[in-house]
């Protein structure tokens, strides 16, 4: 559905695609919650997209942790995502800048 909306309006939006787009454009506050982040946070990803309260809670958790460790929300979310994938035996790969 997100692709259809983009094709119709030229706007990227949605519980994951909007923040993902902002992160790709350099936002240091964008928090991307996908299936792996839901798992890392101990929530069922099936309910994430439909429940704005759950999305706000996830964002608040990431923001609180980022303030506590002195990182940006985007860095914090990326570190949690990467750490959880490694914990589950996955290789998240790396990007050489």
Backbone as a chain_set.jsonl record, in Angstrom:
{"seq": "XXXXXXXXXXXXXXXXXXXXXXXXXXXXXXXXXXXXXXXXXXXXXXXXXXXXXXXXXXXXXXXXXXXXXXXXXXXXXXXXXXXXXXXXXXXXXXXXX", "coords": {"N": [[0.83, -1.202, 0.0], [2.007, 1.215, 0.696], [3.684, 1.761, -1.49], [1.813, 2.193, -3.497], [0.607, 4.546, -2.54], [2.801, 6.257, -2.712], [3.218, 6.259, -5.493], [0.884, 7.521, -6.284], [0.942, 10.009, -4.957], [3.567, 10.846, -4.601], [4.686, 10.929, -2.127], [6.434, 9.511, 0.538], [5.357, 7.445, 3.034], [4.145, 6.023, 6.126], [4.234, 3.553, 8.81], [6.823, 2.46, 8.895], [8.125, 3.19, 6.501], [8.133, 6.021, 6.255], [9.831, 6.992, 8.467], [12.121, 5.535, 7.669], [12.731, 6.624, 5.183], [13.324, 9.256, 6.029], [15.586, 8.724, 7.599], [17.376, 7.77, 5.648], [17.722, 10.119, 4.271], [19.289, 11.503, 5.981], [18.392, 12.259, 8.53], [18.977, 12.522, 11.95], [17.344, 11.888, 13.965], [15.472, 10.1, 13.183], [13.695, 7.155, 13.768], [13.632, 3.906, 12.961], [11.431, 1.371, 13.011], [11.319, -1.921, 12.526], [10.568, -5.375, 11.735], [12.676, -6.714, 13.048], [13.489, -4.859, 14.99], [11.145, -4.74, 16.476], [11.152, -7.332, 17.516], [13.508, -7.165, 19.047], [12.666, -5.347, 20.934], [10.77, -6.802, 22.165], [8.135, -7.003, 21.267], [5.164, -7.851, 19.385], [5.397, -7.741, 16.005], [3.258, -7.736, 14.277], [1.253, -6.181, 15.324], [2.328, -3.667, 15.344], [2.145, -1.751, 13.157], [-0.544, -1.0, 13.187], [-1.111, 0.232, 15.562], [-0.881, 3.184, 16.988], [-0.197, 4.051, 19.553], [1.563, 2.073, 20.428], [3.634, 2.427, 18.575], [4.491, 4.989, 19.315], [5.378, 4.449, 21.898], [7.534, 2.709, 21.37], [9.215, 4.511, 20.005], [9.675, 6.347, 22.111], [11.105, 4.74, 23.911], [13.488, 4.256, 22.479], [14.364, 6.923, 22.207], [14.759, 7.603, 24.908], [16.814, 5.818, 25.656], [18.79, 6.688, 23.877], [19.303, 9.293, 24.79], [20.328, 8.678, 27.287], [22.732, 7.339, 26.711], [24.037, 9.146, 25.153], [23.949, 9.2, 22.38], [22.669, 9.698, 19.012], [19.169, 9.277, 18.229], [18.905, 7.765, 15.847], [21.416, 6.471, 15.634], [21.317, 4.94, 17.97], [19.067, 3.259, 17.548], [20.012, 1.881, 15.29], [22.217, 0.547, 16.395], [20.969, -1.134, 18.28], [19.389, -2.679, 16.56], [21.397, -3.901, 14.948], [22.859, -5.274, 16.93], [20.902, -7.05, 17.887], [20.396, -8.626, 15.614], [22.909, -9.857, 15.312], [22.993, -11.253, 17.751], [21.01, -13.12, 17.201], [22.308, -14.712, 15.431], [22.597, -13.746, 12.851], [24.059, -12.033, 10.037], [24.411, -8.763, 9.744], [25.831, -7.371, 7.854], [27.876, -4.746, 6.409], [28.462, -1.305, 5.706], [30.719, 0.402, 3.815], [31.964, 3.569, 4.212]], "CA": [[0.0, 0.0, 0.0], [2.892, 2.387, 0.735], [4.149, 2.036, -2.85], [0.679, 2.783, -4.21], [0.474, 5.931, -2.081], [3.913, 7.008, -3.297], [2.965, 6.44, -6.925], [-0.219, 8.47, -6.446], [1.187, 11.325, -4.359], [4.99, 11.187, -4.538], [5.042, 11.034, -0.712], [6.745, 8.263, 1.224], [4.719, 7.53, 4.334], [3.818, 4.738, 6.726], [4.895, 3.379, 10.099], [8.249, 2.198, 8.718], [8.711, 3.831, 5.329], [8.394, 7.432, 6.52], [11.082, 7.136, 9.216], [13.232, 4.988, 6.891], [13.054, 7.658, 4.204], [13.994, 10.359, 6.732], [16.927, 8.251, 7.988], [18.198, 7.748, 4.437], [18.012, 11.505, 3.891], [20.229, 12.069, 6.937], [17.836, 12.635, 9.829], [19.63, 11.855, 13.078], [16.292, 11.586, 14.931], [14.554, 9.098, 12.627], [13.746, 5.844, 14.412], [12.995, 2.938, 12.071], [11.034, 0.157, 13.733], [10.931, -2.987, 11.615], [10.326, -6.652, 12.418], [13.796, -7.033, 13.949], [13.428, -3.956, 16.143], [10.028, -5.212, 17.304], [11.632, -8.504, 18.256], [14.474, -6.707, 20.048], [11.907, -4.656, 21.978], [9.871, -7.765, 22.788], [6.737, -6.804, 20.878], [4.711, -8.558, 18.194], [5.417, -6.794, 14.894], [1.956, -7.736, 13.604], [0.443, -5.108, 15.884], [3.041, -2.39, 15.331], [1.64, -0.798, 12.175], [-1.924, -0.588, 13.455], [-1.28, 0.82, 16.894], [-0.064, 4.391, 17.128], [0.327, 4.108, 20.918], [2.714, 1.17, 20.456], [4.712, 3.084, 17.829], [5.016, 6.083, 20.15], [6.118, 3.827, 23.004], [8.824, 2.263, 20.818], [10.023, 5.708, 19.779], [10.087, 6.892, 23.415], [12.152, 3.867, 24.463], [14.721, 4.55, 21.748], [14.787, 8.284, 22.571], [15.256, 7.579, 26.285], [18.116, 5.148, 25.649], [19.763, 7.53, 23.174], [19.707, 10.375, 25.7], [21.112, 8.103, 28.383], [24.084, 6.967, 26.267], [24.635, 10.27, 24.435], [23.947, 8.968, 20.94], [21.45, 10.139, 18.353], [18.18, 8.198, 18.141], [19.201, 6.905, 14.697], [22.552, 5.622, 16.005], [20.856, 4.008, 18.997], [18.22, 2.269, 16.897], [20.86, 1.062, 14.432], [23.027, -0.324, 17.253], [20.088, -2.169, 18.822], [19.035, -3.532, 15.415], [22.568, -4.696, 14.6], [23.149, -6.182, 18.045], [19.9, -8.11, 17.949], [20.64, -9.55, 14.51], [24.097, -10.645, 15.658], [22.561, -12.157, 18.808], [20.209, -14.174, 16.573], [23.143, -15.459, 14.488], [22.52, -13.171, 11.514], [25.122, -11.113, 9.685], [23.774, -7.584, 9.165], [26.672, -6.753, 6.839], [28.381, -3.419, 6.73], [28.586, -0.35, 4.603], [31.956, 1.178, 3.873], [31.732, 4.967, 3.84]], "C": [[0.869, 1.258, 0.0], [3.388, 2.759, -0.66], [3.033, 2.692, -3.664], [0.501, 4.255, -3.828], [1.58, 6.787, -2.685], [3.67, 7.285, -4.777], [1.865, 7.47, -7.179], [0.152, 9.887, -6.024], [2.642, 11.784, -4.408], [5.501, 11.321, -3.112], [5.307, 9.643, -0.153], [6.204, 8.389, 2.635], [4.431, 6.128, 4.848], [4.607, 4.552, 7.998], [6.391, 3.109, 9.977], [8.832, 3.052, 7.601], [8.995, 5.314, 5.53], [9.683, 7.643, 7.301], [12.303, 6.612, 8.443], [13.681, 6.006, 5.844], [13.802, 8.818, 4.862], [15.416, 9.962, 7.146], [17.862, 8.24, 6.785], [18.576, 9.147, 3.965], [18.863, 12.22, 4.936], [19.663, 12.504, 8.27], [18.503, 11.832, 10.931], [18.611, 11.478, 14.153], [15.323, 10.514, 14.439], [14.777, 7.749, 13.323], [12.942, 4.881, 13.55], [12.708, 1.666, 12.865], [10.543, -0.852, 12.704], [10.712, -4.262, 12.423], [11.425, -6.956, 13.43], [13.81, -6.132, 15.176], [12.275, -4.354, 17.06], [10.465, -6.401, 18.148], [12.598, -8.093, 19.357], [13.771, -6.031, 21.223], [10.879, -5.564, 22.647], [8.404, -7.559, 22.46], [6.425, -7.566, 19.593], [4.595, -7.56, 17.049], [4.079, -6.713, 14.154], [1.106, -6.556, 14.068], [1.078, -3.72, 15.736], [2.414, -1.365, 14.386], [0.274, -0.241, 12.491], [-2.097, 0.203, 14.741], [-0.336, 1.998, 17.106], [0.535, 4.503, 18.527], [1.573, 3.237, 21.038], [3.893, 1.793, 19.714], [5.331, 4.203, 18.66], [5.819, 5.543, 21.319], [7.488, 3.361, 22.524], [9.746, 3.451, 20.594], [10.535, 6.291, 21.097], [11.2, 6.06, 24.042], [13.484, 4.177, 23.789], [15.242, 5.936, 22.116], [15.381, 8.325, 23.975], [16.65, 6.945, 26.346], [19.155, 6.044, 24.986], [20.231, 8.698, 24.05], [20.642, 9.85, 26.792], [22.553, 7.805, 27.952], [24.767, 8.062, 25.448], [24.767, 10.051, 22.936], [22.696, 9.585, 20.344], [20.452, 8.974, 18.361], [18.464, 7.231, 16.985], [20.356, 5.968, 15.007], [22.126, 4.551, 17.005], [20.024, 2.897, 18.386], [19.062, 1.336, 16.033], [21.707, 0.09, 15.254], [22.187, -1.459, 17.846], [19.742, -3.176, 17.731], [20.186, -4.472, 15.068], [22.88, -5.716, 15.688], [22.172, -7.332, 18.119], [20.092, -9.11, 16.816], [21.843, -10.446, 14.796], [23.744, -11.667, 16.737], [21.784, -13.344, 18.243], [20.983, -14.955, 15.516], [23.105, -14.953, 13.049], [23.703, -12.244, 11.294], [24.492, -9.889, 9.028], [24.589, -6.921, 8.072], [27.181, -5.404, 7.295], [28.494, -2.587, 5.494], [29.869, 0.421, 4.822], [31.661, 2.582, 3.393], [33.028, 5.618, 3.406]], "O": [[0.511, 2.258, -0.624], [3.502, 3.942, -0.98], [3.276, 3.63, -4.424], [0.272, 5.103, -4.69], [1.331, 7.912, -3.119], [3.887, 8.398, -5.256], [1.909, 8.201, -8.168], [-0.271, 10.856, -6.655], [2.923, 12.975, -4.272], [6.626, 11.776, -2.899], [4.516, 8.719, -0.342], [6.547, 9.327, 3.355], [4.468, 5.161, 4.087], [5.549, 5.3, 8.258], [7.156, 3.49, 10.863], [9.932, 3.585, 7.748], [10.0, 5.818, 5.028], [10.55, 8.395, 6.856], [13.391, 7.177, 8.549], [14.878, 6.217, 5.65], [14.793, 9.308, 4.321], [16.339, 10.771, 7.053], [19.016, 8.657, 6.892], [19.618, 9.34, 3.337], [19.134, 13.413, 4.8], [20.394, 13.074, 9.08], [18.585, 10.606, 10.855], [18.96, 10.827, 15.138], [14.453, 10.07, 15.188], [15.907, 7.275, 13.443], [11.726, 5.018, 13.421], [13.621, 0.981, 13.327], [9.493, -0.67, 12.088], [10.677, -4.226, 13.653], [11.142, -7.404, 14.541], [14.107, -6.589, 16.28], [12.411, -4.31, 18.283], [10.181, -6.466, 19.344], [12.523, -8.606, 20.474], [14.22, -6.128, 22.365], [10.196, -5.149, 23.583], [7.528, -7.891, 23.259], [7.323, -7.883, 18.813], [3.787, -6.634, 17.112], [3.805, -5.722, 13.479], [0.331, -6.0, 13.291], [0.418, -2.71, 15.981], [2.178, -0.225, 14.785], [-0.039, 0.884, 12.102], [-3.157, 0.788, 14.964], [0.853, 1.822, 17.37], [1.652, 4.995, 18.681], [2.54, 3.631, 21.69], [5.031, 1.697, 20.173], [6.553, 4.348, 18.702], [6.839, 6.124, 21.69], [8.492, 3.593, 23.197], [10.923, 3.406, 20.951], [11.698, 6.683, 21.192], [12.13, 6.607, 24.634], [14.499, 4.342, 24.467], [16.445, 6.105, 22.316], [16.385, 8.997, 24.21], [17.55, 7.467, 27.004], [20.28, 6.153, 25.475], [21.411, 9.047, 24.049], [21.617, 10.504, 27.162], [23.486, 7.994, 28.732], [25.937, 7.931, 25.088], [25.619, 10.665, 22.295], [21.77, 9.953, 21.067], [20.851, 7.816, 18.487], [18.286, 6.022, 17.127], [20.289, 4.784, 14.677], [22.53, 3.394, 16.894], [20.249, 1.721, 18.672], [18.846, 0.124, 16.045], [21.894, -1.06, 14.857], [22.635, -2.604, 17.907], [19.796, -4.385, 17.956], [19.991, -5.677, 14.911], [23.134, -6.884, 15.397], [22.564, -8.468, 18.384], [19.965, -10.315, 17.03], [21.798, -11.652, 14.55], [24.153, -12.825, 16.646], [21.894, -14.456, 18.759], [20.404, -15.761, 14.788], [23.533, -15.655, 12.132], [24.282, -11.728, 12.25], [24.077, -9.962, 7.871], [24.101, -5.999, 7.419], [26.944, -4.98, 8.426], [28.607, -3.098, 4.38], [30.081, 1.018, 5.878], [31.162, 2.768, 2.283], [33.039, 6.797, 3.053]]}, "num_chains": 1, "name": "protein.A"}
